[in-house]
């Protein structure tokens, strides 16, 4: 009888959810800038503050989404078995995408790096296209009406309070 070695599916999922954003929002921006400050973009010092705020919002959002997925035992590959609608997923359907984009574009603004800022915006564009053309239809196919209801009540990107169900009189 052969023993199976390697990471459990849950551990592999957690490793994926941690390593990919770490490379995208940490290693690559560091490689591009060595985290050296440049003159502010458009010569606007307020952009640095905006960048810091974006990082301060995006990083905890990203970490909480990863932690929530690990807590729920979600894996980064099909089949989709259930819909996660609590934790950060109650406020945005894409907390990991939103968090990583906020961190990347925030670094661009904070460091005055046009390249990192454009890199972050490019990933936002890619995530947006992926979400509309691939992810939403795929999840809708596997989850059905509960996902349609979730889409009606929770925005794709911008966080806000979830809508309360209307009571029928």
GROMACS .gro file of C-alpha atoms in nm:
model
  169
    1UNK     CA    1   0.000   0.000   0.000
    2UNK     CA    2   0.149   0.333  -0.099
    3UNK     CA    3   0.133   0.634   0.128
    4UNK     CA    4   0.017   0.962  -0.011
    5UNK     CA    5   0.262   1.239   0.063
    6UNK     CA    6   0.237   1.612   0.033
    7UNK     CA    7   0.002   1.877   0.155
    8UNK     CA    8  -0.358   1.803   0.236
    9UNK     CA    9  -0.605   1.971   0.000
   10UNK     CA   10  -0.689   2.228   0.269
   11UNK     CA   11  -0.322   2.307   0.336
   12UNK     CA   12  -0.257   2.332  -0.039
   13UNK     CA   13  -0.550   2.571  -0.074
   14UNK     CA   14  -0.424   2.789   0.210
   15UNK     CA   15  -0.074   2.790   0.060
   16UNK     CA   16  -0.219   2.898  -0.275
   17UNK     CA   17  -0.436   3.170  -0.120
   18UNK     CA   18  -0.133   3.307   0.070
   19UNK     CA   19   0.147   3.266  -0.186
   20UNK     CA   20  -0.024   3.410  -0.493
   21UNK     CA   21  -0.125   3.743  -0.329
   22UNK     CA   22   0.213   3.762  -0.154
   23UNK     CA   23   0.393   3.741  -0.486
   24UNK     CA   24   0.147   3.973  -0.664
   25UNK     CA   25   0.127   4.245  -0.397
   26UNK     CA   26   0.462   4.196  -0.225
   27UNK     CA   27   0.741   4.039  -0.426
   28UNK     CA   28   0.668   4.196  -0.765
   29UNK     CA   29   0.614   4.553  -0.636
   30UNK     CA   30   0.931   4.515  -0.426
   31UNK     CA   31   1.121   4.392  -0.733
   32UNK     CA   32   0.992   4.691  -0.932
   33UNK     CA   33   1.075   4.954  -0.668
   34UNK     CA   34   1.290   4.802  -0.394
   35UNK     CA   35   1.036   5.004  -0.195
   36UNK     CA   36   1.229   5.322  -0.264
   37UNK     CA   37   1.029   5.644  -0.264
   38UNK     CA   38   1.018   5.840  -0.588
   39UNK     CA   39   0.869   6.185  -0.644
   40UNK     CA   40   0.492   6.165  -0.590
   41UNK     CA   41   0.276   6.084  -0.890
   42UNK     CA   42   0.148   6.400  -1.059
   43UNK     CA   43   0.348   6.598  -0.800
   44UNK     CA   44   0.062   6.558  -0.553
   45UNK     CA   45   0.180   6.470  -0.201
   46UNK     CA   46  -0.176   6.381  -0.099
   47UNK     CA   47  -0.142   6.076  -0.325
   48UNK     CA   48   0.102   5.929  -0.075
   49UNK     CA   49  -0.161   5.958   0.199
   50UNK     CA   50  -0.424   5.808  -0.029
   51UNK     CA   51  -0.184   5.521  -0.106
   52UNK     CA   52  -0.123   5.459   0.264
   53UNK     CA   53  -0.499   5.455   0.329
   54UNK     CA   54  -0.553   5.213   0.040
   55UNK     CA   55  -0.289   4.978   0.182
   56UNK     CA   56  -0.436   5.014   0.532
   57UNK     CA   57  -0.776   4.906   0.398
   58UNK     CA   58  -0.658   4.649   0.142
   59UNK     CA   59  -0.415   4.449   0.354
   60UNK     CA   60  -0.656   4.364   0.638
   61UNK     CA   61  -0.928   4.292   0.381
   62UNK     CA   62  -0.698   4.052   0.197
   63UNK     CA   63  -0.580   3.883   0.517
   64UNK     CA   64  -0.935   3.848   0.651
   65UNK     CA   65  -1.054   3.695   0.322
   66UNK     CA   66  -0.769   3.441   0.326
   67UNK     CA   67  -0.837   3.360   0.691
   68UNK     CA   68  -1.210   3.325   0.626
   69UNK     CA   69  -1.157   3.090   0.331
   70UNK     CA   70  -0.917   2.881   0.540
   71UNK     CA   71  -1.170   2.875   0.825
   72UNK     CA   72  -1.442   2.760   0.584
   73UNK     CA   73  -1.212   2.499   0.425
   74UNK     CA   74  -1.253   2.646   0.077
   75UNK     CA   75  -1.012   2.533  -0.190
   76UNK     CA   76  -0.897   2.743  -0.488
   77UNK     CA   77  -1.012   2.492  -0.747
   78UNK     CA   78  -1.337   2.327  -0.860
   79UNK     CA   79  -1.574   2.178  -0.778
   80UNK     CA   80  -1.748   2.457  -0.595
   81UNK     CA   81  -1.943   2.295  -0.316
   82UNK     CA   82  -2.092   2.590  -0.132
   83UNK     CA   83  -2.126   2.964  -0.141
   84UNK     CA   84  -1.945   3.170   0.123
   85UNK     CA   85  -2.154   3.477   0.208
   86UNK     CA   86  -2.029   3.574   0.552
   87UNK     CA   87  -1.716   3.740   0.686
   88UNK     CA   88  -1.567   3.981   0.431
   89UNK     CA   89  -1.774   3.809   0.161
   90UNK     CA   90  -2.086   3.971   0.312
   91UNK     CA   91  -1.959   4.312   0.195
   92UNK     CA   92  -1.792   4.239  -0.138
   93UNK     CA   93  -1.801   3.932  -0.360
   94UNK     CA   94  -1.428   3.966  -0.428
   95UNK     CA   95  -1.248   4.065  -0.107
   96UNK     CA   96  -0.921   3.901  -0.214
   97UNK     CA   97  -0.918   4.071  -0.554
   98UNK     CA   98  -1.020   4.403  -0.402
   99UNK     CA   99  -0.765   4.375  -0.121
  100UNK     CA  100  -0.473   4.286  -0.347
  101UNK     CA  101  -0.561   4.563  -0.595
  102UNK     CA  102  -0.585   4.820  -0.314
  103UNK     CA  103  -0.245   4.711  -0.182
  104UNK     CA  104  -0.079   4.721  -0.526
  105UNK     CA  105  -0.222   5.054  -0.640
  106UNK     CA  106  -0.172   5.195  -0.291
  107UNK     CA  107   0.197   5.106  -0.308
  108UNK     CA  108   0.221   5.281  -0.643
  109UNK     CA  109   0.073   5.599  -0.496
  110UNK     CA  110   0.267   5.579  -0.170
  111UNK     CA  111   0.603   5.516  -0.337
  112UNK     CA  112   0.542   5.742  -0.634
  113UNK     CA  113   0.585   5.446  -0.869
  114UNK     CA  114   0.392   5.487  -1.192
  115UNK     CA  115   0.489   5.129  -1.285
  116UNK     CA  116   0.343   4.973  -0.969
  117UNK     CA  117   0.032   5.192  -0.995
  118UNK     CA  118  -0.027   5.080  -1.355
  119UNK     CA  119   0.053   4.721  -1.254
  120UNK     CA  120  -0.225   4.740  -0.992
  121UNK     CA  121  -0.472   4.895  -1.235
  122UNK     CA  122  -0.384   4.628  -1.492
  123UNK     CA  123  -0.465   4.355  -1.242
  124UNK     CA  124  -0.792   4.528  -1.154
  125UNK     CA  125  -0.884   4.524  -1.523
  126UNK     CA  126  -0.788   4.156  -1.553
  127UNK     CA  127  -0.985   4.063  -1.239
  128UNK     CA  128  -1.287   4.259  -1.361
  129UNK     CA  129  -1.288   4.087  -1.700
  130UNK     CA  130  -1.230   3.746  -1.538
  131UNK     CA  131  -1.512   3.805  -1.291
  132UNK     CA  132  -1.766   3.899  -1.558
  133UNK     CA  133  -1.671   3.651  -1.829
  134UNK     CA  134  -1.556   3.343  -1.637
  135UNK     CA  135  -1.602   3.347  -1.260
  136UNK     CA  136  -1.962   3.470  -1.228
  137UNK     CA  137  -2.098   3.237  -1.500
  138UNK     CA  138  -1.903   2.941  -1.357
  139UNK     CA  139  -2.028   2.996  -1.003
  140UNK     CA  140  -2.383   3.064  -1.126
  141UNK     CA  141  -2.375   2.732  -1.314
  142UNK     CA  142  -2.266   2.538  -1.004
  143UNK     CA  143  -2.457   2.725  -0.731
  144UNK     CA  144  -2.762   2.857  -0.917
  145UNK     CA  145  -3.026   3.079  -0.760
  146UNK     CA  146  -2.843   3.132  -0.428
  147UNK     CA  147  -2.558   3.294  -0.623
  148UNK     CA  148  -2.802   3.511  -0.820
  149UNK     CA  149  -2.949   3.629  -0.488
  150UNK     CA  150  -2.599   3.691  -0.351
  151UNK     CA  151  -2.509   3.894  -0.661
  152UNK     CA  152  -2.819   4.111  -0.613
  153UNK     CA  153  -2.734   4.184  -0.250
  154UNK     CA  154  -2.354   4.204  -0.244
  155UNK     CA  155  -2.153   4.426  -0.478
  156UNK     CA  156  -1.875   4.290  -0.694
  157UNK     CA  157  -1.614   4.536  -0.563
  158UNK     CA  158  -1.703   4.830  -0.344
  159UNK     CA  159  -1.776   4.743   0.015
  160UNK     CA  160  -2.098   4.853   0.171
  161UNK     CA  161  -2.340   4.720   0.423
  162UNK     CA  162  -2.536   4.419   0.293
  163UNK     CA  163  -2.895   4.495   0.202
  164UNK     CA  164  -3.153   4.378   0.447
  165UNK     CA  165  -3.428   4.158   0.310
  166UNK     CA  166  -3.754   4.346   0.262
  167UNK     CA  167  -4.040   4.225   0.472
  168UNK     CA  168  -4.367   4.154   0.300
  169UNK     CA  169  -4.677   4.293   0.473
   0.00000   0.00000   0.00000
